[in-house]
Short mmCIF file of N, CA, C and O in Angstrom, two decimals:
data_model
loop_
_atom_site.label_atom_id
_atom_site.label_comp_id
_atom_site.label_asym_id
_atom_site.label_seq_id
_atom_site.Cartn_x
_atom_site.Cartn_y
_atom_site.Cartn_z
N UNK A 1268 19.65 37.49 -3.74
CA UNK A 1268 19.40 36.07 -3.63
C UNK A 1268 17.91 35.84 -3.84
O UNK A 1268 17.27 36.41 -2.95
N UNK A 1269 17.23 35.29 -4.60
CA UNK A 1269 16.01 34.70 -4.90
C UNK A 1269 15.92 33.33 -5.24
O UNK A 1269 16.55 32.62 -6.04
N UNK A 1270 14.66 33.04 -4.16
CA UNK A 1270 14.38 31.80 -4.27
C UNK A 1270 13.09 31.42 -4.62
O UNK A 1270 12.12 31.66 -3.90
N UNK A 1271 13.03 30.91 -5.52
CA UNK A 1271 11.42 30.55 -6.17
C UNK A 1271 10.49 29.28 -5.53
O UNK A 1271 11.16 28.26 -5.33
N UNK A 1272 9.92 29.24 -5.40
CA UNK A 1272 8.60 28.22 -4.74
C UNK A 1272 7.63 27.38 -5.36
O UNK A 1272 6.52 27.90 -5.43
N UNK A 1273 7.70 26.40 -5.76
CA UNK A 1273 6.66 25.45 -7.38
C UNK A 1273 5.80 24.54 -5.95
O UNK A 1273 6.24 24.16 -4.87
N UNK A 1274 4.37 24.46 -6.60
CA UNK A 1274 3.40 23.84 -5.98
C UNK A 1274 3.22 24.45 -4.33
O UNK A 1274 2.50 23.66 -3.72
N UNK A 1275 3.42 24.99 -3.91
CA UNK A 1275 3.41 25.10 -2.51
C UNK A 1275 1.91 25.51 -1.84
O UNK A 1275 0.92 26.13 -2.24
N UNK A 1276 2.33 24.81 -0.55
CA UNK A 1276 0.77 25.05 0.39
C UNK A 1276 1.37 25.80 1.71
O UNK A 1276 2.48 26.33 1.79
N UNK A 1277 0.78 25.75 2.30
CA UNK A 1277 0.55 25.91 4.02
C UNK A 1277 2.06 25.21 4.53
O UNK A 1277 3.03 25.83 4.96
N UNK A 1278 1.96 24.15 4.38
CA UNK A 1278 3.33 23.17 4.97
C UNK A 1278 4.36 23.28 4.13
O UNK A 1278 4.95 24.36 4.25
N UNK A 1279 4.86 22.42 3.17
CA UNK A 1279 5.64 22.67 2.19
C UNK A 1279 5.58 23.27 0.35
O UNK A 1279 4.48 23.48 -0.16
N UNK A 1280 6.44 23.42 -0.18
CA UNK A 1280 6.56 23.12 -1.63
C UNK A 1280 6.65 21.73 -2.17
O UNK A 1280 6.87 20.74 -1.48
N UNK A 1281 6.44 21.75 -3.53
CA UNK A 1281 6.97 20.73 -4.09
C UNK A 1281 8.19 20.97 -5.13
O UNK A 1281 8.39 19.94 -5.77
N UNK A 1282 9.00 21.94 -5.47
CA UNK A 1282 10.27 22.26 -5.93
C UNK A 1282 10.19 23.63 -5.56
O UNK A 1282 9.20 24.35 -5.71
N UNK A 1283 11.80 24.13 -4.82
CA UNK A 1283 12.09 25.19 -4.84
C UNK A 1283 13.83 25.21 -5.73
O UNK A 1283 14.60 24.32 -6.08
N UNK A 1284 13.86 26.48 -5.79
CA UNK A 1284 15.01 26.90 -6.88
C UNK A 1284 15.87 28.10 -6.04
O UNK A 1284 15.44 29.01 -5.33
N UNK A 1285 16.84 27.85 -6.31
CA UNK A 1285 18.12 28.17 -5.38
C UNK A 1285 19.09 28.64 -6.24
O UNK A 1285 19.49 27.60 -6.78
N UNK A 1286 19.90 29.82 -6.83
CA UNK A 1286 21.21 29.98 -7.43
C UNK A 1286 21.63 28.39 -8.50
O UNK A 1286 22.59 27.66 -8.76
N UNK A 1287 20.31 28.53 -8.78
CA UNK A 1287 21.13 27.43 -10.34
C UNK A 1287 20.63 25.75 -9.87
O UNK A 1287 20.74 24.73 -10.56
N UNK A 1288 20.15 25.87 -8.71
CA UNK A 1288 19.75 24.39 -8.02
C UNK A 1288 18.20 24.44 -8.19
O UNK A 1288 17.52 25.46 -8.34
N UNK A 1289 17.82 23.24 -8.14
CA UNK A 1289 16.62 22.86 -8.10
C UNK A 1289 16.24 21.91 -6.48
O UNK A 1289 17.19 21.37 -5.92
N UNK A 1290 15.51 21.86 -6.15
CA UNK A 1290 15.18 21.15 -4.93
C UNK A 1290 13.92 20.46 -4.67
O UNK A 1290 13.10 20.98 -3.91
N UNK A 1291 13.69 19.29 -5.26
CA UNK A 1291 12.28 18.87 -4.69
C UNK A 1291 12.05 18.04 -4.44
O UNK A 1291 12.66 17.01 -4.72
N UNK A 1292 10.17 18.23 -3.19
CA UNK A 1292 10.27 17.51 -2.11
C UNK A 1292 10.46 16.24 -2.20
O UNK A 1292 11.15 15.97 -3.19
N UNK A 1293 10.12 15.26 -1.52
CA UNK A 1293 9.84 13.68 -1.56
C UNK A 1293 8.35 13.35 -2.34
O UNK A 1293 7.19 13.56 -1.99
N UNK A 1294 8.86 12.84 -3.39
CA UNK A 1294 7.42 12.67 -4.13
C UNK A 1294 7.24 10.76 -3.98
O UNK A 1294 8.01 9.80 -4.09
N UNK A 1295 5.74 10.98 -3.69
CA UNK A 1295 5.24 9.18 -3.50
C UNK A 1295 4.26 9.23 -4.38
O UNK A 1295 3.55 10.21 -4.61
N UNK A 1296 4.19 7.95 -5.01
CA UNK A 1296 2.78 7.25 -5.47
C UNK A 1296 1.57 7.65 -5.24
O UNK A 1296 1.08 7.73 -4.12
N UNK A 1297 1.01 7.93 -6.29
CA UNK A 1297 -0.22 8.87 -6.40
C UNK A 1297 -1.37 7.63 -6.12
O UNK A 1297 -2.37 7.69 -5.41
N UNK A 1298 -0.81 6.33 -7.03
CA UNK A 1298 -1.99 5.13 -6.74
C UNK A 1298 -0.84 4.16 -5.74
O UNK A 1298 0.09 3.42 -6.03
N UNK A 1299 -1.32 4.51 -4.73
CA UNK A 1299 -0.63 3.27 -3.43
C UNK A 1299 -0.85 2.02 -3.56
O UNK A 1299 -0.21 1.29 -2.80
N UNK A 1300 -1.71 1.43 -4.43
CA UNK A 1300 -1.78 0.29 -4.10
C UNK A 1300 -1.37 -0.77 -5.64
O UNK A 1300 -1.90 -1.81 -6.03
N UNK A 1301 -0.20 0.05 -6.23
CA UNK A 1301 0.52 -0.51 -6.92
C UNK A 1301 1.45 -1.06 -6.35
O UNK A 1301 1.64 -0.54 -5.25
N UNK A 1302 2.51 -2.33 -6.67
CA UNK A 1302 3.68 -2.86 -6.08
C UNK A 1302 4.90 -1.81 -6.18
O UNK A 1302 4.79 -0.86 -6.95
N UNK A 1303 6.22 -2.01 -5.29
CA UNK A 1303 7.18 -0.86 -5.50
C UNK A 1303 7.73 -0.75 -6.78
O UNK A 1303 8.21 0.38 -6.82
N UNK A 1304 7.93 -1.32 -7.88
CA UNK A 1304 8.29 -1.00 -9.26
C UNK A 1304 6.81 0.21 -9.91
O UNK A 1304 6.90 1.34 -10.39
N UNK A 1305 5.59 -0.64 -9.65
CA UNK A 1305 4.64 0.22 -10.30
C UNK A 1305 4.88 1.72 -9.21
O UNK A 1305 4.49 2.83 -9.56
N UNK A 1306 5.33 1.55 -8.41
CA UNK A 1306 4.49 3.03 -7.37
C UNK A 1306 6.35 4.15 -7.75
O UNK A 1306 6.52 5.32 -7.41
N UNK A 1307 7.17 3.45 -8.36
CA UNK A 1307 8.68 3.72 -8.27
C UNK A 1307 8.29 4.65 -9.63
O UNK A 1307 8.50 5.84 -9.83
N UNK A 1308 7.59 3.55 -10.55
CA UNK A 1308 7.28 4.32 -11.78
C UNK A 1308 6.57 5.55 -12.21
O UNK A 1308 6.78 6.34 -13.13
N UNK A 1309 5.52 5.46 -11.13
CA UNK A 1309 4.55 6.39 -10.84
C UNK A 1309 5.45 8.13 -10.33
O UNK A 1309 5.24 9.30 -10.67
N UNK A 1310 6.62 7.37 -9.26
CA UNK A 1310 7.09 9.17 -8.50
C UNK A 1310 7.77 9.18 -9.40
O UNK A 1310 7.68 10.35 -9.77
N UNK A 1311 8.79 8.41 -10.42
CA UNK A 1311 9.56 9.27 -11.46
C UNK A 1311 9.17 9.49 -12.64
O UNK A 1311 10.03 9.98 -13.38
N UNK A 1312 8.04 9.27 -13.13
CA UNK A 1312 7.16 10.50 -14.07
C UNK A 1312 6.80 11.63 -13.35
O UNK A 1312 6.81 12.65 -14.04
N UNK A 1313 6.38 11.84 -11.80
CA UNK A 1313 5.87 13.11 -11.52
C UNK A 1313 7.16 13.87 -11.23
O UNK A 1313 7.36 15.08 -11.28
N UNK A 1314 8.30 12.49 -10.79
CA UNK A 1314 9.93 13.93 -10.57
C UNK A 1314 9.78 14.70 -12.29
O UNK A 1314 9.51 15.90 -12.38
N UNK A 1315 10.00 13.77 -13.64
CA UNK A 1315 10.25 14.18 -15.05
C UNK A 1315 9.24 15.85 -14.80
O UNK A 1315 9.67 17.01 -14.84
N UNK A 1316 7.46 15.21 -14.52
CA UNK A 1316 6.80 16.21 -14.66
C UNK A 1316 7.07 17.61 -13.92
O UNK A 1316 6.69 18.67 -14.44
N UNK A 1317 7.82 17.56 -12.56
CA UNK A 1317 7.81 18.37 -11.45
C UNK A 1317 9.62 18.78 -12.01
O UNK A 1317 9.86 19.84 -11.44
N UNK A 1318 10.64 18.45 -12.68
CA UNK A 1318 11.75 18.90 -13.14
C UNK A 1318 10.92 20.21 -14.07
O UNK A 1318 10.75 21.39 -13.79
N UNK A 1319 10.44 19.23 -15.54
CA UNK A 1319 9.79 20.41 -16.18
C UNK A 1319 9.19 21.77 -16.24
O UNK A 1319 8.90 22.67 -17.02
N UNK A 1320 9.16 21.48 -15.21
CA UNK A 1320 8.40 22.62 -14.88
C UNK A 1320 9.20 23.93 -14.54
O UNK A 1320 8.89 25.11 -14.71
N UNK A 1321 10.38 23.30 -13.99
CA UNK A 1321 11.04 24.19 -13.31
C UNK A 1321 12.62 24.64 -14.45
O UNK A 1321 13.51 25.50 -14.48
N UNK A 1322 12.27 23.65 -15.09
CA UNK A 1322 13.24 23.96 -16.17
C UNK A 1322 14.35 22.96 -16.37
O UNK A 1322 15.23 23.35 -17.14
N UNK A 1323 14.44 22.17 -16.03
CA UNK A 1323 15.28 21.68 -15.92
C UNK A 1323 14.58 19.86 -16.57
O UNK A 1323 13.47 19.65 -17.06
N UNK A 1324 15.61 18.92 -16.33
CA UNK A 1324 15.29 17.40 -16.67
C UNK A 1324 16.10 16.69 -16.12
O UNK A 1324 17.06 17.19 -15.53
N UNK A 1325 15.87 15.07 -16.18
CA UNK A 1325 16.77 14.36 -15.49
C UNK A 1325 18.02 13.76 -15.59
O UNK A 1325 18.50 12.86 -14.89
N UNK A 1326 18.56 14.43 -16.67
CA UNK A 1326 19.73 14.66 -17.22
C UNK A 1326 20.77 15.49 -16.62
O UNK A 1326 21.94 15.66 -16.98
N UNK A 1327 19.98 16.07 -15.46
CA UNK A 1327 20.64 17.13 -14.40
C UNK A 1327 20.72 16.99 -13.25
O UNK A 1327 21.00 17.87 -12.42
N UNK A 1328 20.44 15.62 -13.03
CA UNK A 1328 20.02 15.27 -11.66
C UNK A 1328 21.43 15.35 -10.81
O UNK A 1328 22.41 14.78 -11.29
N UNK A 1329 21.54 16.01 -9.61
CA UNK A 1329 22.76 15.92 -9.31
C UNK A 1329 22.67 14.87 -7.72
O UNK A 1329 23.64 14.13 -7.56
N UNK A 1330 21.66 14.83 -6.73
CA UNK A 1330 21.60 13.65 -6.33
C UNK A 1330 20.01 13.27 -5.57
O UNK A 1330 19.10 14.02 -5.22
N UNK A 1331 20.16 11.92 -5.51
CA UNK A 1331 18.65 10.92 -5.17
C UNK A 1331 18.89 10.69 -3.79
O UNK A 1331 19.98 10.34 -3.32
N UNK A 1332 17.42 10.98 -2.88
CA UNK A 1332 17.54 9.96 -2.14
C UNK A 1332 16.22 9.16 -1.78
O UNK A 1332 15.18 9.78 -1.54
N UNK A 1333 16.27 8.06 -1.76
CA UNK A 1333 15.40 6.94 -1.85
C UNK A 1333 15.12 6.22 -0.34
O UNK A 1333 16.01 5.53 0.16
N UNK A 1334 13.68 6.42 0.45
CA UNK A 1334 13.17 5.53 1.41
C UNK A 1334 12.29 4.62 0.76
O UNK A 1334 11.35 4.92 0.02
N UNK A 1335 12.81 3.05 1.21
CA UNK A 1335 12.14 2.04 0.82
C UNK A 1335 11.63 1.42 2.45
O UNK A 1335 12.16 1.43 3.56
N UNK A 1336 10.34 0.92 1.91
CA UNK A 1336 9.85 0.08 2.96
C UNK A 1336 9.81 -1.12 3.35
O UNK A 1336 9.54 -1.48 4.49
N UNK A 1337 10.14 -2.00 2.15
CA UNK A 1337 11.04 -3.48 2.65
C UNK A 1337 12.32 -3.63 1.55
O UNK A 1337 12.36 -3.61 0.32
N UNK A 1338 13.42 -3.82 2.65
CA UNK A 1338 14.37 -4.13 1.16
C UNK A 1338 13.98 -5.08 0.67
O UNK A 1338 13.97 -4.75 -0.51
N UNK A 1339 13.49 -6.51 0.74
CA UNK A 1339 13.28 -7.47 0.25
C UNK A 1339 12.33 -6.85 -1.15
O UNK A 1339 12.00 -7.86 -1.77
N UNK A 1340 11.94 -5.97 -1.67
CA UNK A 1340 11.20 -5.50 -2.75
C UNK A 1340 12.35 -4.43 -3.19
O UNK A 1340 11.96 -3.59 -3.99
N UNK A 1341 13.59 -4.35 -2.82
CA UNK A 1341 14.57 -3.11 -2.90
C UNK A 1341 14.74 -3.33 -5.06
O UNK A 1341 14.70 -2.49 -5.95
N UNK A 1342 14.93 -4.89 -5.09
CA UNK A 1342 15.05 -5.13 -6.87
C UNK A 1342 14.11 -4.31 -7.79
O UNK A 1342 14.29 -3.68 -8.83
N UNK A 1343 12.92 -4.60 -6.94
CA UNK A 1343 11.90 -3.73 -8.01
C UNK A 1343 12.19 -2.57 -8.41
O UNK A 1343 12.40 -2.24 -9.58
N UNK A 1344 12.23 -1.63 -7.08
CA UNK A 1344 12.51 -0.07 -7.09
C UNK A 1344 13.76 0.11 -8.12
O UNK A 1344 13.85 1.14 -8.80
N UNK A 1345 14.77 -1.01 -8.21
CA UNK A 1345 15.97 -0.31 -9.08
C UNK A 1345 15.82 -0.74 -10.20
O UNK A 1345 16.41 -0.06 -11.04
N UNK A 1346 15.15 -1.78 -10.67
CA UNK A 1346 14.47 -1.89 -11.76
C UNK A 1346 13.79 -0.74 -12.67
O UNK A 1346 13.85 -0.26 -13.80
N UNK A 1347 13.11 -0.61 -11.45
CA UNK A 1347 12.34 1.20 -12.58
C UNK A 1347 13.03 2.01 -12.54
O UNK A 1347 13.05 2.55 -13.65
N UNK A 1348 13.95 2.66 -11.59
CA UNK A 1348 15.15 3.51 -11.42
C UNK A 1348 16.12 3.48 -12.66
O UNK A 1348 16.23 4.19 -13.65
N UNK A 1349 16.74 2.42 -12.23
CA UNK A 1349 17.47 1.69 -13.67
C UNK A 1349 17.36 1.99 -15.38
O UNK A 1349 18.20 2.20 -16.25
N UNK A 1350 16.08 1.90 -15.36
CA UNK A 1350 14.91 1.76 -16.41
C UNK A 1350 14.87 3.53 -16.98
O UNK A 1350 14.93 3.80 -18.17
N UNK A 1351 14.77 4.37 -16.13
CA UNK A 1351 14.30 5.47 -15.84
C UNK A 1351 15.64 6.52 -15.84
O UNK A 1351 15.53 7.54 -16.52
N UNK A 1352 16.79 6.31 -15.17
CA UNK A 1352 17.99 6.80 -15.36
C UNK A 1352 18.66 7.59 -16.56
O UNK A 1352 18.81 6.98 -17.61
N UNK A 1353 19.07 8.84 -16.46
CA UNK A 1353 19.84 8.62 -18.13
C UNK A 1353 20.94 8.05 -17.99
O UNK A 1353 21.55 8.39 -16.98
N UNK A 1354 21.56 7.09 -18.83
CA UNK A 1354 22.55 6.18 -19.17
C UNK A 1354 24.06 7.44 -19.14
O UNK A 1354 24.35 8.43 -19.81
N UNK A 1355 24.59 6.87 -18.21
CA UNK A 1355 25.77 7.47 -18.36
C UNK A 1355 25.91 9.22 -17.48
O UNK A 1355 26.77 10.11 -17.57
N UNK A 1356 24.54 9.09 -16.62
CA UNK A 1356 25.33 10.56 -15.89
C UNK A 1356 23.48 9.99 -15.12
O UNK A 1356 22.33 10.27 -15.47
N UNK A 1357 24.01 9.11 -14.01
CA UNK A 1357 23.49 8.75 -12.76
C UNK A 1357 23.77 9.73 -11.37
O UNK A 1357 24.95 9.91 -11.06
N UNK A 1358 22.81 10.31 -10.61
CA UNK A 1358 23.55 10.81 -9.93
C UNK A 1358 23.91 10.29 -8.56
O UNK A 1358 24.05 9.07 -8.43
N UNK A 1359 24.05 10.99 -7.67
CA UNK A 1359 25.02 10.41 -6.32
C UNK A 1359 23.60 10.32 -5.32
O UNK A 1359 22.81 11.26 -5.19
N UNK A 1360 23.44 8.74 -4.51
CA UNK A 1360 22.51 8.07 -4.29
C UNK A 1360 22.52 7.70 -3.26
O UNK A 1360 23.60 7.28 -2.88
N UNK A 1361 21.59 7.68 -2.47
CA UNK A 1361 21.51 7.04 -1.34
C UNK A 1361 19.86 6.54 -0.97
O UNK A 1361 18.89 7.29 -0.92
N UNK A 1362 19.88 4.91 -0.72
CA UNK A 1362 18.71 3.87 -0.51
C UNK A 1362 18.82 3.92 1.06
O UNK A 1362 19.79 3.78 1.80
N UNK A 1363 17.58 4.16 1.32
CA UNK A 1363 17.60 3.65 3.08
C UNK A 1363 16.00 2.73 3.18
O UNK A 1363 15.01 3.06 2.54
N UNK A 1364 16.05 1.59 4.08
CA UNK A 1364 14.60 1.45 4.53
C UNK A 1364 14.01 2.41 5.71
O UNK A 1364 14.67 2.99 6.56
N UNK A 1365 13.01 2.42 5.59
CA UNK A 1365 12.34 3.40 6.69
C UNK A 1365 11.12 3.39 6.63
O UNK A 1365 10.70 3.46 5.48
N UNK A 1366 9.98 3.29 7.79
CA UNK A 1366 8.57 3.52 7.76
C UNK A 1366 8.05 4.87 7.19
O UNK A 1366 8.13 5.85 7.93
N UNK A 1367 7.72 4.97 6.41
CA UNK A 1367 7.21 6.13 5.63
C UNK A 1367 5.59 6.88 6.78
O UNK A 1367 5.13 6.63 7.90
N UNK A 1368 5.26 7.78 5.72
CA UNK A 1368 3.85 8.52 6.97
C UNK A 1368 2.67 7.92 6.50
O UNK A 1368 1.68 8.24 7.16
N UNK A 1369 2.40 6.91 5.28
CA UNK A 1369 1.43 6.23 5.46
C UNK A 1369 1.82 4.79 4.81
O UNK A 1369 2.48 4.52 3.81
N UNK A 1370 1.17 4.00 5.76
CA UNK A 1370 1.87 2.61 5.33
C UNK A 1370 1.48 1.75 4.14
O UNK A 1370 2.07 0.67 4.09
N UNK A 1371 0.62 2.00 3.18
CA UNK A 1371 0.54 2.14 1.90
C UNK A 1371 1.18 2.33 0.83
O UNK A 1371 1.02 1.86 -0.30
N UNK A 1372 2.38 3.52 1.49
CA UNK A 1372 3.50 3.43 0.36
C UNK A 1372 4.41 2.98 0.65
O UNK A 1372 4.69 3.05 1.85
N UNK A 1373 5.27 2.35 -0.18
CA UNK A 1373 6.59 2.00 -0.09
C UNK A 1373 7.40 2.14 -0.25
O UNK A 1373 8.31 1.41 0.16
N UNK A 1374 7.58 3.60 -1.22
CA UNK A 1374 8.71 4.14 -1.79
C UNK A 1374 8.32 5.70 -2.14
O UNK A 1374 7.38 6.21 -2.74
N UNK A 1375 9.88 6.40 -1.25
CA UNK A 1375 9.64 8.16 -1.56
C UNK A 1375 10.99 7.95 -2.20
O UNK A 1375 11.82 7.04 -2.17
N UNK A 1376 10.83 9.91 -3.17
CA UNK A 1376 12.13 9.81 -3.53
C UNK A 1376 12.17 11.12 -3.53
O UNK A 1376 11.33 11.95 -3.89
N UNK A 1377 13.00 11.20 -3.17
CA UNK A 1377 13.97 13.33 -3.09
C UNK A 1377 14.93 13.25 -4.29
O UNK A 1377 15.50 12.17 -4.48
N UNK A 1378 15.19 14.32 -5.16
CA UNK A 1378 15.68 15.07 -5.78
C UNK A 1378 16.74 16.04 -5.82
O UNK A 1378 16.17 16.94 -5.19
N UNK A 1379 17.87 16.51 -6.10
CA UNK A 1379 18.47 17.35 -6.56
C UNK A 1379 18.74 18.08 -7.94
O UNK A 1379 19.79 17.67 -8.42
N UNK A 1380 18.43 18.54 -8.31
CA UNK A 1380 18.94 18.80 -10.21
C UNK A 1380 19.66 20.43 -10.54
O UNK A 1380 19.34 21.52 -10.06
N UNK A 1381 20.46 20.17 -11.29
CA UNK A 1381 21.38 21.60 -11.52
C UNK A 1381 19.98 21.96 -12.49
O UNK A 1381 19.25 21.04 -12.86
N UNK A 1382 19.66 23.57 -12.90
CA UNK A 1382 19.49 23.87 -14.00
C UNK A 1382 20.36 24.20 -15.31
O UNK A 1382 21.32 24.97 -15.27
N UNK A 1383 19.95 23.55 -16.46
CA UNK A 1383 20.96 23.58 -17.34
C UNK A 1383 21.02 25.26 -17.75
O UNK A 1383 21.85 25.67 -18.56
#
């Protein structure tokens, strides 16, 4: 059994790899003080960048999960999501609100992806 480790520090990784799975962490907005569509846009170029790496793309995504910090901004986030999705193989999802660890951001998102 081997398990591989991408970006990692002291505390966590930022993708680990598992028997054919991919796993990575909750990625947020690098510039916080974009609105939740801009900061939505921002973590799913670094998921695209942080898939790549590991081999894989978002064409493999097998499931999302999404903390938002006001639903009342929940449209934006699926807007870029939406936007960002491949058409026709979405994976299995789950939106929650929740106070995040700095109140600046408004939106994390976790990952699953098969490797192809």
């Amino acid at each position: 059994m081997t398990i591989t480790y991408q970006g990692s520090n002291q505390r966590m990784s930022q993708a680990t790899v598992h028997n054919g799975t991919v796993y990575l962490a909750g990625q947020v907005a690098a510039d916080a003080s974009a609105d939740m569509r801009g900061q939505t846009e921002q973590i799913l170029a670094g998921i695209d960048a942080l898939l790549a790496q590991v081999g894989t793309a978002k064409d493999h995504l097998l499931s999302a999960t999404i903390w938002v910090t006001d639903l009342a901004e929940f449209d934006q986030m699926n807007a870029a999501w939406d936007a960002w999705v491949t058409p026709g193989r979405p994976p299995v999802r789950a939106c929650v609100e929740a106070k995040l660890a700095k109140p600046e951001w408004k939106v994390e998102i976790m990952v699953v992806a098969a490797l192809p």
